[in-house]
Amino acid sequence: MAPEPEPDRWREWGDGLELSRSWPSPHADIDVDIAGLRKVGHAITLEADTAAGLNRPDNESSALGSWEDLAGYVGNLGRFIRKYDPSWDAFAALEKTLTGISGFVLGGTHCALDSYGSFGSMIFATSANYAMADSVFDKNISLLRYTVNGTGVHHETWEKKTYVWQEDNVSDYDAPRIKAMLDGVEVAAMLRKGGACAELAAWLTDLQSLVEEHARQLAGVWQGEPAELALDAFRKVHATIRALAHAIGTTGETIIWLANVIHRYQVNFESVVKLGDWEFDDDLPDWLLPSGGGAHDRARDYLRDINQYVRAAYDTLPAEIEVLLPTASSRDAETAYEEDGLKDGSDYWDSMILYIPAFPLVDRKKHGA
């Protein structure tokens, strides 16, 4: 007997940010373990680079893998109607919302990986030249505080409420139009995209577990305020990843559910709508069809029923998605180490703690915010 599939862990969470109260913290009396610090920094940068699809000689040792293929499917969630003539009003808010969700989740994931990788580089650099790192942190500790716990933190929420669901006024719709609307929905594409969302939710959950593991390791090998701030940064990355995983997981389930509903209505259309011995025929001229009642009324009722499912799907999608990310940006410490060993005077140290204002994930003017 095949084993039961592991339940999706994102289902166990709420749908918003939740900063863990039991986040690891270094003990004040620990000795700095430089080898352990380097191991943590290397592991973090490896996962961040592999996730971004960057080729490294040690990619195969990554526990995570690239998410680029999934991003390609998830990046176009809002388009699964083959043609938009005739239009389907009830789908408009749904598709706009899906487009907003996919864009925000992908942007949030990129930013989370950038933030996580930057702190990994910072940790590796610290291990490569601990004395120099102490000097850098001493001069720039206020900037590090700003990027981790101050107004330098990128805090943004996407809300779907700007898209109002509106049902079609079907009074002027006839049976051929309604059949064309149904036939225009690519159910197979919906299923692929819904499946990609589910895979991305699982991938993000795995990333969240790695952040937890690396935070525990870091707390055991590094001490002082820079270590505390790095752990605070990971705590925010962890919470953001958790929120993104829940949002995209819920979205994927909704798409798959609606795809199955649409498919059922596509298959049953003709048997429900046909009138007496008249069989629905795409090639039948409109003037041969009765102008009112009969097949047309049944088709309109049929579409009204479907639209209620579309609205249910719209209402099930996440109402908002929140990100909370530090904005420090460190260069690739491992490359700098290979080039000059991160010696005193290396250009790397001048930008080890570099604040780069994060770009907004949502175009506020476009979305009326």
JSON list of C-alpha atoms in Angstrom, two decimals, residues 285-363:
[
{"chain": "A", "resi": 285, "resn": "PRO", "atom": "CA", "xyz": [-27.05, 30.29, -37.74]},
{"chain": "A", "resi": 286, "resn": "ASP", "atom": "CA", "xyz": [-28.32, 32.51, -34.94]},
{"chain": "A", "resi": 287, "resn": "TRP", "atom": "CA", "xyz": [-31.52, 33.30, -36.88]},
{"chain": "A", "resi": 288, "resn": "LEU", "atom": "CA", "xyz": [-32.54, 29.61, -36.73]},
{"chain": "A", "resi": 289, "resn": "LEU", "atom": "CA", "xyz": [-32.49, 29.65, -32.93]},
{"chain": "A", "resi": 290, "resn": "PRO", "atom": "CA", "xyz": [-35.56, 30.76, -30.97]},
{"chain": "A", "resi": 291, "resn": "SER", "atom": "CA", "xyz": [-35.13, 34.39, -29.89]},
{"chain": "A", "resi": 292, "resn": "GLY", "atom": "CA", "xyz": [-36.41, 33.86, -26.36]},
{"chain": "A", "resi": 293, "resn": "GLY", "atom": "CA", "xyz": [-37.21, 31.14, -23.86]},
{"chain": "A", "resi": 294, "resn": "GLY", "atom": "CA", "xyz": [-36.24, 27.52, -24.16]},
{"chain": "A", "resi": 295, "resn": "ALA", "atom": "CA", "xyz": [-32.55, 26.91, -24.73]},
{"chain": "A", "resi": 296, "resn": "HIS", "atom": "CA", "xyz": [-31.60, 30.55, -24.19]},
{"chain": "A", "resi": 297, "resn": "ASP", "atom": "CA", "xyz": [-33.31, 30.76, -20.79]},
{"chain": "A", "resi": 298, "resn": "ARG", "atom": "CA", "xyz": [-31.76, 27.49, -19.69]},
{"chain": "A", "resi": 299, "resn": "ALA", "atom": "CA", "xyz": [-28.32, 28.73, -20.83]},
{"chain": "A", "resi": 300, "resn": "ARG", "atom": "CA", "xyz": [-28.78, 31.97, -18.89]},
{"chain": "A", "resi": 301, "resn": "ASP", "atom": "CA", "xyz": [-29.75, 30.08, -15.74]},
{"chain": "A", "resi": 302, "resn": "TYR", "atom": "CA", "xyz": [-26.79, 27.80, -16.34]},
{"chain": "A", "resi": 303, "resn": "LEU", "atom": "CA", "xyz": [-24.41, 30.78, -16.48]},
{"chain": "A", "resi": 304, "resn": "ARG", "atom": "CA", "xyz": [-25.97, 32.32, -13.37]},
{"chain": "A", "resi": 305, "resn": "ASP", "atom": "CA", "xyz": [-25.22, 29.07, -11.51]},
{"chain": "A", "resi": 306, "resn": "ILE", "atom": "CA", "xyz": [-21.61, 29.04, -12.74]},
{"chain": "A", "resi": 307, "resn": "ASN", "atom": "CA", "xyz": [-21.11, 32.67, -11.76]},
{"chain": "A", "resi": 308, "resn": "GLN", "atom": "CA", "xyz": [-21.96, 31.85, -8.16]},
{"chain": "A", "resi": 309, "resn": "TYR", "atom": "CA", "xyz": [-19.08, 29.37, -8.16]},
{"chain": "A", "resi": 310, "resn": "VAL", "atom": "CA", "xyz": [-16.83, 32.03, -9.68]},
{"chain": "A", "resi": 311, "resn": "ARG", "atom": "CA", "xyz": [-17.84, 34.39, -6.88]},
{"chain": "A", "resi": 312, "resn": "ALA", "atom": "CA", "xyz": [-17.19, 31.69, -4.26]},
{"chain": "A", "resi": 313, "resn": "ALA", "atom": "CA", "xyz": [-13.70, 31.22, -5.72]},
{"chain": "A", "resi": 314, "resn": "TYR", "atom": "CA", "xyz": [-13.13, 34.99, -5.66]},
{"chain": "A", "resi": 315, "resn": "ASP", "atom": "CA", "xyz": [-14.23, 35.20, -2.02]},
{"chain": "A", "resi": 316, "resn": "THR", "atom": "CA", "xyz": [-11.92, 32.31, -1.06]},
{"chain": "A", "resi": 317, "resn": "LEU", "atom": "CA", "xyz": [-8.77, 33.97, -2.39]},
{"chain": "A", "resi": 318, "resn": "PRO", "atom": "CA", "xyz": [-6.59, 35.67, 0.24]},
{"chain": "A", "resi": 319, "resn": "ALA", "atom": "CA", "xyz": [-7.88, 39.13, 1.10]},
{"chain": "A", "resi": 320, "resn": "GLU", "atom": "CA", "xyz": [-4.38, 40.47, 1.76]},
{"chain": "A", "resi": 321, "resn": "ILE", "atom": "CA", "xyz": [-0.74, 39.40, 1.76]},
{"chain": "A", "resi": 322, "resn": "GLU", "atom": "CA", "xyz": [1.87, 41.00, 3.98]},
{"chain": "A", "resi": 323, "resn": "VAL", "atom": "CA", "xyz": [5.67, 41.13, 3.75]},
{"chain": "A", "resi": 324, "resn": "LEU", "atom": "CA", "xyz": [8.13, 42.38, 6.38]},
{"chain": "A", "resi": 325, "resn": "LEU", "atom": "CA", "xyz": [11.72, 42.31, 5.18]},
{"chain": "A", "resi": 326, "resn": "PRO", "atom": "CA", "xyz": [15.08, 43.81, 6.22]},
{"chain": "A", "resi": 327, "resn": "THR", "atom": "CA", "xyz": [16.73, 45.74, 3.40]},
{"chain": "A", "resi": 328, "resn": "ALA", "atom": "CA", "xyz": [20.45, 45.28, 4.03]},
{"chain": "A", "resi": 329, "resn": "SER", "atom": "CA", "xyz": [22.34, 44.22, 0.92]},
{"chain": "A", "resi": 330, "resn": "SER", "atom": "CA", "xyz": [25.78, 42.59, 1.16]},
{"chain": "A", "resi": 331, "resn": "ARG", "atom": "CA", "xyz": [27.92, 41.54, -1.77]},
{"chain": "A", "resi": 332, "resn": "ASP", "atom": "CA", "xyz": [28.94, 37.96, -2.46]},
{"chain": "A", "resi": 333, "resn": "ALA", "atom": "CA", "xyz": [31.36, 37.35, 0.40]},
{"chain": "A", "resi": 334, "resn": "GLU", "atom": "CA", "xyz": [32.55, 33.98, -0.85]},
{"chain": "A", "resi": 335, "resn": "THR", "atom": "CA", "xyz": [33.70, 35.43, -4.18]},
{"chain": "A", "resi": 336, "resn": "ALA", "atom": "CA", "xyz": [35.44, 38.31, -2.37]},
{"chain": "A", "resi": 337, "resn": "TYR", "atom": "CA", "xyz": [37.10, 35.80, -0.04]},
{"chain": "A", "resi": 338, "resn": "GLU", "atom": "CA", "xyz": [38.41, 33.77, -2.98]},
{"chain": "A", "resi": 339, "resn": "GLU", "atom": "CA", "xyz": [39.82, 36.92, -4.59]},
{"chain": "A", "resi": 340, "resn": "ASP", "atom": "CA", "xyz": [41.60, 38.57, -1.66]},
{"chain": "A", "resi": 341, "resn": "GLY", "atom": "CA", "xyz": [40.67, 36.68, 1.49]},
{"chain": "A", "resi": 342, "resn": "LEU", "atom": "CA", "xyz": [38.59, 39.65, 2.71]},
{"chain": "A", "resi": 343, "resn": "LYS", "atom": "CA", "xyz": [41.77, 41.33, 3.92]},
{"chain": "A", "resi": 344, "resn": "ASP", "atom": "CA", "xyz": [41.90, 44.67, 5.66]},
{"chain": "A", "resi": 345, "resn": "GLY", "atom": "CA", "xyz": [41.21, 47.39, 3.12]},
{"chain": "A", "resi": 346, "resn": "SER", "atom": "CA", "xyz": [39.19, 45.12, 0.87]},
{"chain": "A", "resi": 347, "resn": "ASP", "atom": "CA", "xyz": [36.45, 46.96, -1.00]},
{"chain": "A", "resi": 348, "resn": "TYR", "atom": "CA", "xyz": [34.01, 44.41, 0.36]},
{"chain": "A", "resi": 349, "resn": "TRP", "atom": "CA", "xyz": [34.06, 45.84, 3.87]},
{"chain": "A", "resi": 350, "resn": "ASP", "atom": "CA", "xyz": [32.92, 49.25, 2.64]},
{"chain": "A", "resi": 351, "resn": "SER", "atom": "CA", "xyz": [29.61, 47.72, 1.56]},
{"chain": "A", "resi": 352, "resn": "MET", "atom": "CA", "xyz": [29.20, 44.85, 4.01]},
{"chain": "A", "resi": 353, "resn": "ILE", "atom": "CA", "xyz": [26.24, 46.66, 5.56]},
{"chain": "A", "resi": 354, "resn": "LEU", "atom": "CA", "xyz": [24.64, 48.56, 2.72]},
{"chain": "A", "resi": 355, "resn": "TYR", "atom": "CA", "xyz": [21.09, 49.88, 2.90]},
{"chain": "A", "resi": 356, "resn": "ILE", "atom": "CA", "xyz": [19.24, 49.84, -0.41]},
{"chain": "A", "resi": 357, "resn": "PRO", "atom": "CA", "xyz": [15.65, 51.14, -0.29]},
{"chain": "A", "resi": 358, "resn": "ALA", "atom": "CA", "xyz": [13.34, 48.35, -1.42]},
{"chain": "A", "resi": 359, "resn": "PHE", "atom": "CA", "xyz": [11.08, 48.99, -4.38]},
{"chain": "A", "resi": 360, "resn": "PRO", "atom": "CA", "xyz": [7.33, 48.63, -3.71]},
{"chain": "A", "resi": 361, "resn": "LEU", "atom": "CA", "xyz": [5.85, 45.32, -4.80]},
{"chain": "A", "resi": 362, "resn": "VAL", "atom": "CA", "xyz": [2.54, 47.00, -5.61]},
{"chain": "A", "resi": 363, "resn": "ASP", "atom": "CA", "xyz": [2.07, 49.95, -7.95]}
]
